[in-house]
Short mmCIF file of C-alpha atoms in Angstrom, two decimals:
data_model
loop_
_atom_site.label_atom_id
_atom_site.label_comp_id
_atom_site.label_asym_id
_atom_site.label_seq_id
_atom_site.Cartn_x
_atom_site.Cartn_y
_atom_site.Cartn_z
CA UNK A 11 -7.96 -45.59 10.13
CA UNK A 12 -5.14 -43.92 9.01
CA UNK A 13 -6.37 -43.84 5.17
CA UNK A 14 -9.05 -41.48 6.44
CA UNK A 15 -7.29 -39.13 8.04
CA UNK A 16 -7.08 -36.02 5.48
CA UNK A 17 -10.71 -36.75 4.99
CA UNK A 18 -11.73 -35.75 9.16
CA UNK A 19 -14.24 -33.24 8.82
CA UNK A 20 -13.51 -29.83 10.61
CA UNK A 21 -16.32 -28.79 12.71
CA UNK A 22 -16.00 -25.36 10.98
CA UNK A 23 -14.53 -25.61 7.66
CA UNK A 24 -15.16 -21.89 6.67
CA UNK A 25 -12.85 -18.47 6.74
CA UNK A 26 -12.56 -17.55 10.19
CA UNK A 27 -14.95 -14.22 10.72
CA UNK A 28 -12.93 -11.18 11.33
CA UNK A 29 -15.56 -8.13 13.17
CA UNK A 30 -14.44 -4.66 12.79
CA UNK A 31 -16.34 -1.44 14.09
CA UNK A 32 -15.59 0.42 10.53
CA UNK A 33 -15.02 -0.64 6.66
CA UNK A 34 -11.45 -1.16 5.00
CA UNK A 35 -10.49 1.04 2.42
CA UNK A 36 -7.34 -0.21 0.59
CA UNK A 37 -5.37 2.32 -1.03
CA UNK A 38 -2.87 1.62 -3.99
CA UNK A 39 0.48 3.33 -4.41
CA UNK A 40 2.42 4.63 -7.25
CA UNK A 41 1.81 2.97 -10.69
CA UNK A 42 -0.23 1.05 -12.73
CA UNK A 43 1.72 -1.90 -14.64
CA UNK A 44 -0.73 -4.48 -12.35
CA UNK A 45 -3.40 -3.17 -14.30
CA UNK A 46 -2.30 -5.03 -17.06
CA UNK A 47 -3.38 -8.33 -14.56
CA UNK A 48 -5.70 -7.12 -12.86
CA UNK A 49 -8.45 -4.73 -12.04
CA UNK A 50 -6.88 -2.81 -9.23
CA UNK A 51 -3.02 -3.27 -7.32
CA UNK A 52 -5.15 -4.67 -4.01
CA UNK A 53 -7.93 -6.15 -5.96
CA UNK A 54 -6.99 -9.74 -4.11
CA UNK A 55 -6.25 -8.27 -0.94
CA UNK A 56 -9.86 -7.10 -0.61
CA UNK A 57 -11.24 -9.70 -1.70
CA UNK A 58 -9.05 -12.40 0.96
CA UNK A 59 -10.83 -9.52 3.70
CA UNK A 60 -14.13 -10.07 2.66
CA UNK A 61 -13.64 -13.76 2.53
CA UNK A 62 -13.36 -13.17 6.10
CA UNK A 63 -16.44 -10.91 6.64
CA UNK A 64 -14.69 -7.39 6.59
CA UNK A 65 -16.35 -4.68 4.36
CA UNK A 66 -13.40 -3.75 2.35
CA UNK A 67 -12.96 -2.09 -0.84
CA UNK A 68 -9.96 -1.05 -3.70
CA UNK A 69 -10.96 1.29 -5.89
CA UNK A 70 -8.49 2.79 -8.66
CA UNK A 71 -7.30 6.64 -8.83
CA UNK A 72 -4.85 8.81 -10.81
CA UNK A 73 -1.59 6.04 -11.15
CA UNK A 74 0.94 8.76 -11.71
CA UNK A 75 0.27 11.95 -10.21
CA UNK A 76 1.68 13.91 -7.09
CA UNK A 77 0.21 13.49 -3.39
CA UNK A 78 -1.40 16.54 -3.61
CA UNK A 79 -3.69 15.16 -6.96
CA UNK A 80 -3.73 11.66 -5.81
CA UNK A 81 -5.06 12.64 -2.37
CA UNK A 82 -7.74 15.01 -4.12
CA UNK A 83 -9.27 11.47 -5.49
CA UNK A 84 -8.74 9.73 -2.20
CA UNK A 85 -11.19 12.38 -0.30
CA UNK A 86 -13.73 11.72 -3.19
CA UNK A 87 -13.61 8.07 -2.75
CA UNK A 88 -14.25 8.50 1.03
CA UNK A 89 -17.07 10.43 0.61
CA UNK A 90 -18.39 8.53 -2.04
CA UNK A 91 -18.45 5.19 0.50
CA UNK A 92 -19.54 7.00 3.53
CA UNK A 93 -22.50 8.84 2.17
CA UNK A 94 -22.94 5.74 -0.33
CA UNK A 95 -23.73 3.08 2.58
CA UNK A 96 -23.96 5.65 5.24
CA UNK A 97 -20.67 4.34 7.21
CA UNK A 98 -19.53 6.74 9.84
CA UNK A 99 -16.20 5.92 9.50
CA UNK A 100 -13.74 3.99 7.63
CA UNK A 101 -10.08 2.57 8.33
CA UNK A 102 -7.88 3.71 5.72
CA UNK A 103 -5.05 0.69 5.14
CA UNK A 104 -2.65 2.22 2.64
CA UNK A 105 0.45 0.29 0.86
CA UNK A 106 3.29 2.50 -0.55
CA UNK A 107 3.09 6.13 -1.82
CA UNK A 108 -0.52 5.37 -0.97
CA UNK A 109 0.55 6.29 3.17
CA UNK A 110 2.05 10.02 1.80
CA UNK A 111 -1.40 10.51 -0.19
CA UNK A 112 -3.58 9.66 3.00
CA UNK A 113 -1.38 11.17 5.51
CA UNK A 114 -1.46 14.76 3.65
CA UNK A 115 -5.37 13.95 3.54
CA UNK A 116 -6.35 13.59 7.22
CA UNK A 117 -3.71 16.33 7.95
CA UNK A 118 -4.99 18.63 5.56
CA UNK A 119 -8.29 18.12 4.43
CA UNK A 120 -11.57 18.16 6.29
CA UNK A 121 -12.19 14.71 5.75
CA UNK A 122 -10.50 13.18 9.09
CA UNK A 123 -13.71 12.72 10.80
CA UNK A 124 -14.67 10.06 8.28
CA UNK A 125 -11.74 8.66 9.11
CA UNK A 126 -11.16 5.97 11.99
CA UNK A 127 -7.52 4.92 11.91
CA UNK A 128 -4.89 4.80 9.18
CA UNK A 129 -2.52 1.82 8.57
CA UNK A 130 0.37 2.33 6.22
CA UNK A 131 2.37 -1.13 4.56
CA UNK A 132 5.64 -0.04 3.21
CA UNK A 133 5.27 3.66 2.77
CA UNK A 134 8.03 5.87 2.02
CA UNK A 135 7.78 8.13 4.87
CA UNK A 136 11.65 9.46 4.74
CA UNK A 137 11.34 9.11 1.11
CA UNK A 138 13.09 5.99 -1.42
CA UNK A 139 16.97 5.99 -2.83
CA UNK A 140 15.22 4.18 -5.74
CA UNK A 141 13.36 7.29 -6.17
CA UNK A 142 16.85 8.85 -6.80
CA UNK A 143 18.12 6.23 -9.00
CA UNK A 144 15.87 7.19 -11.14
CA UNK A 145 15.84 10.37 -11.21
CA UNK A 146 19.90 9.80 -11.75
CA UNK A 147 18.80 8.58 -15.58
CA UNK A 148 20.61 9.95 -18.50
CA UNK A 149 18.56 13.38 -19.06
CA UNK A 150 16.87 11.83 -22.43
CA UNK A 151 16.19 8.64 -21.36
CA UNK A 152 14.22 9.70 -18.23
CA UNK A 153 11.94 12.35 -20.43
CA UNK A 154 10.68 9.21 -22.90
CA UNK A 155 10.13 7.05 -19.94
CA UNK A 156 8.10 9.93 -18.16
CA UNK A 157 6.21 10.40 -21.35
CA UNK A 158 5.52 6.45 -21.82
CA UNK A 159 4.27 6.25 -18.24
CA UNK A 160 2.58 9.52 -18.69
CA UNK A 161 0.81 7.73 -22.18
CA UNK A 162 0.21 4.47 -20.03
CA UNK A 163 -1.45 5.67 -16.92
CA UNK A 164 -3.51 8.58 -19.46
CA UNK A 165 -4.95 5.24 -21.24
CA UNK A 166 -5.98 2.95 -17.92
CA UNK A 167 -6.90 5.98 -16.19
CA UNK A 168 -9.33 8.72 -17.71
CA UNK A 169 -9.32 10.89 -14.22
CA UNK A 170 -6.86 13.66 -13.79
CA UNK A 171 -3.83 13.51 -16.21
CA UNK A 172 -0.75 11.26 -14.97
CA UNK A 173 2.33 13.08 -14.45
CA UNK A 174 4.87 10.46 -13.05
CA UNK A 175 8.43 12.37 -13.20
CA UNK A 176 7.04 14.85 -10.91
CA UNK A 177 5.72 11.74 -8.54
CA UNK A 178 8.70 10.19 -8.82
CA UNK A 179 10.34 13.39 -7.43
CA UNK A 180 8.50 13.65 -4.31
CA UNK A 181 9.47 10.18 -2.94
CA UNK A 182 13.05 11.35 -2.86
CA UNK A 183 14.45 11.41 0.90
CA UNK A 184 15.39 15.22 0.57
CA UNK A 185 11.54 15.70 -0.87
CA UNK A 186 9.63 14.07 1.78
CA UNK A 187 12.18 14.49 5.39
CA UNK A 188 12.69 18.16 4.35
CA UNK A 189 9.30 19.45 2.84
CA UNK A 190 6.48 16.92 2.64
CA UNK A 191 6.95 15.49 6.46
CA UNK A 192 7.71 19.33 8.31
CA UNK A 193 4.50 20.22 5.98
CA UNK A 194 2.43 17.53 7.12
CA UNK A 195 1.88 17.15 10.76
CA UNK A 196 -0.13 14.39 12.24
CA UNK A 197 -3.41 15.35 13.81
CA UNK A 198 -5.01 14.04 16.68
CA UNK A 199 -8.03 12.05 16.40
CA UNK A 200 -6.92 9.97 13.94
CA UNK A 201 -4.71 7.06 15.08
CA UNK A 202 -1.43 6.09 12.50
CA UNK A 203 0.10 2.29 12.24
CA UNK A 204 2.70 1.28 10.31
CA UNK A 205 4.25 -1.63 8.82
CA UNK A 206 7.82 -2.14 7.38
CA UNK A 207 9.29 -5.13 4.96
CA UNK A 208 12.60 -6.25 4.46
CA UNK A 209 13.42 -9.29 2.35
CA UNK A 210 17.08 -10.08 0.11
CA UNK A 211 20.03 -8.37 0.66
CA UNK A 212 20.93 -8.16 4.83
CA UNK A 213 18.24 -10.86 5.70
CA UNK A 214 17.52 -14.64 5.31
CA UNK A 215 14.40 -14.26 3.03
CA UNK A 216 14.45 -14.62 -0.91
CA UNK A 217 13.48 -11.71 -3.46
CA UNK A 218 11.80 -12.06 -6.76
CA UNK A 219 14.64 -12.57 -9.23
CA UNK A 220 12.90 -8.91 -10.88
CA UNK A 221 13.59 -7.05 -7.84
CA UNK A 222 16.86 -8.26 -6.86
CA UNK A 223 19.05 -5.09 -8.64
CA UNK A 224 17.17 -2.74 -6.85
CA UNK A 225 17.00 -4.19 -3.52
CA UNK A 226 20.99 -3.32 -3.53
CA UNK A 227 20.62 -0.54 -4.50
CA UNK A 228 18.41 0.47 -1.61
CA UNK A 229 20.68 -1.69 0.96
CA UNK A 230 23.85 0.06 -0.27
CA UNK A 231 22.18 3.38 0.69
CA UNK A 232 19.51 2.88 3.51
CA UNK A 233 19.87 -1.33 4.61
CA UNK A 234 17.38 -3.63 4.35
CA UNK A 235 14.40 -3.14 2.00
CA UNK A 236 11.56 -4.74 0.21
CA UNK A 237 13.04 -4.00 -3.05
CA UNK A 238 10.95 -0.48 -3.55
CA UNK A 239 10.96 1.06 0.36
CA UNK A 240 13.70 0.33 3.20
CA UNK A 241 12.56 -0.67 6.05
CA UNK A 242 13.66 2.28 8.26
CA UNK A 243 12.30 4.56 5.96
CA UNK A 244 8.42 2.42 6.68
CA UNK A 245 8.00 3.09 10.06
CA UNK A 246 5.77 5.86 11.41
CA UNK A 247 3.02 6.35 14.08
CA UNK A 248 2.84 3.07 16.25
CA UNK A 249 5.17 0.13 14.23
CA UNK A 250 3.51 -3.01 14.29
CA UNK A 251 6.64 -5.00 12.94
CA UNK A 252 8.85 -5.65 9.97
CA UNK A 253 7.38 -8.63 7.56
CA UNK A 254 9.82 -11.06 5.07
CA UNK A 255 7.58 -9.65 1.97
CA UNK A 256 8.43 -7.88 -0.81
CA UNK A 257 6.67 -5.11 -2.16
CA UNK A 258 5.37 -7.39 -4.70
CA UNK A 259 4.56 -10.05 -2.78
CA UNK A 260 2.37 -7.53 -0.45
CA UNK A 261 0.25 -6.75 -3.44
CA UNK A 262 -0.21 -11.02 -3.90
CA UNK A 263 1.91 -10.45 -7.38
CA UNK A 264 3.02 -13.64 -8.81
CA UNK A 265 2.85 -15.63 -5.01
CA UNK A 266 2.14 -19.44 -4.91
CA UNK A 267 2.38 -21.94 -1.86
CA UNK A 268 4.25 -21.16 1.04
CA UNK A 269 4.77 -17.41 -0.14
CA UNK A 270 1.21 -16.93 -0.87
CA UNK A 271 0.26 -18.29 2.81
CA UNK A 272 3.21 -15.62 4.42
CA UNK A 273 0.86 -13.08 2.64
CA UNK A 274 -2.42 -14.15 3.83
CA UNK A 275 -1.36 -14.28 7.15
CA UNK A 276 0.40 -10.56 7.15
CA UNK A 277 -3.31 -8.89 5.80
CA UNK A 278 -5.29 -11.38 8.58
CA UNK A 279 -2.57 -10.44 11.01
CA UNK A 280 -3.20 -6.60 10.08
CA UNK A 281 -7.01 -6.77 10.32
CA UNK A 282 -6.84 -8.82 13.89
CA UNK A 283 -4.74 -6.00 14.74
CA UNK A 284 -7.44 -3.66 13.72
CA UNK A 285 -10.00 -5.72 15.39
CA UNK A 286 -8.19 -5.67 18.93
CA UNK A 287 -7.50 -2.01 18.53
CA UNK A 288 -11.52 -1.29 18.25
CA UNK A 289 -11.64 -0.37 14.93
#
């Protein structure tokens, strides 16, 4: 009987169904280069939600751009779905500088009332020492990688005009504890999550061989981090918890086997959070 056992049929085989009250809409953060592999940073991440029955979608905006353009394109999108399929509401699920764009937009547009709740995954919200590494580049070198990233993000993106070196700027922790986060108060009615990461340096769990300069370079100056945003720096609103991903690994980059389960599970665990919340 034994021989049969990896045959047993489960009485349902399929994706379990995940109900929420309002639509997912997934939105990117800073950059472009997964592009290159795909059609948008989340593109898998919506489609592992609507394996499991949730209306989600990740559409593409301005790559490289500040909060204040990105954000412009993030209100469109929102009223494109809601008068599109006539949804009263959506839950905006952000990852990375995608949390700053959102956050300005349901504290300063008149949009929030489309909105239901907003969930952030690794956003800078006391800004990114990597941000400041950066910006730390040799005068010359940091104009021609500006204008390459400029050039790259002009050609996958035909929107408004990419202007990364002035993005780049605003993640900084002086930028966003002493002018974006005074600036941008959180309004009521709208309900803010958060999730942090921390994998590498200070913690049991591997990081991508790609990532691992940076990630000590973020744990010399802030501790633990997901090799782009530390994990103090991710929490805001109600924290939900601190995952072993990093940033890469949230966006399902280059994840196989046991890694590419650990990522599954976070976005399920994220929408079952949404779910029990009533959203």
């Amino acid at each position: 009987m034994k021989l049969f056992d990896n045959f047993e049929l489960e009485p349902f085989p399929e994706p379990d169904l995940i109900r929420l009250k309002y639509p997912v809409l997934l939105c990117h953060g800073f950059g472009s280069v997964t592009s290159l592999l795909k059609p948008t940073p989340l593109f898998e991440v919506c489609l592992l939600m609507r394996r499991h029955g949730v209306v989600a979608f990740a559409p593409n905006i301005v790559p490289y751009a500040t909060i204040e353009t990105r954000s412009e394109e993030w209100i469109e999108r929102i009223r494109t779905l809601t008068d599109r399929y006539g949804f009263e509401k959506v839950n905006l699920v952000a990852h990375s500088m995608g949390g700053l764009d959102l956050r300005y937009v349901i504290s300063h547009k008149e949009i929030r009332e489309r909105v239901a709740s907003l969930t952030t995954v690794a956003t800078p919200h006391h800004g990114t020492s990597l941000a400041e590494w950066i910006l730390d580049t040799p005068e010359l070198v940091l104009d021609k990688l500006g204008e390459f990233f400029n050039w790259f993000g002009n050609q996958v993106y035909r929107g408004h005009k990419s202007n990364s070196l002035e993005a780049v700027r605003q993640l900084t922790r002086n930028n966003v504890e002493l002018k974006f986060n005074p600036e941008t108060p959180d309004p009521k009615g709208v309900p803010l999550f958060s999730w942090s990461s921390a994998v590498g340096k200070g913690t049991d769990w591997p990081i991508q061989a790609l990532l691992k300069y940076q990630n000590g370079i973020i744990y010399e100056n802030e501790g633990m981090n997901d090799g782009f945003v530390s994990a103090k720096s991710a929490v805001w609103g109600e924290h939900l918890g601190t995952t072993p991903l990093s940033h890469l690994d949230q966006l399902m980059i280059n994840t196989s086997g046991e890694r590419n389960r650990m990522v599954s599970e976070f976005w399920l665990r994220l929408l079952y959070t949404l779910q029990k919340q009533g959203f």
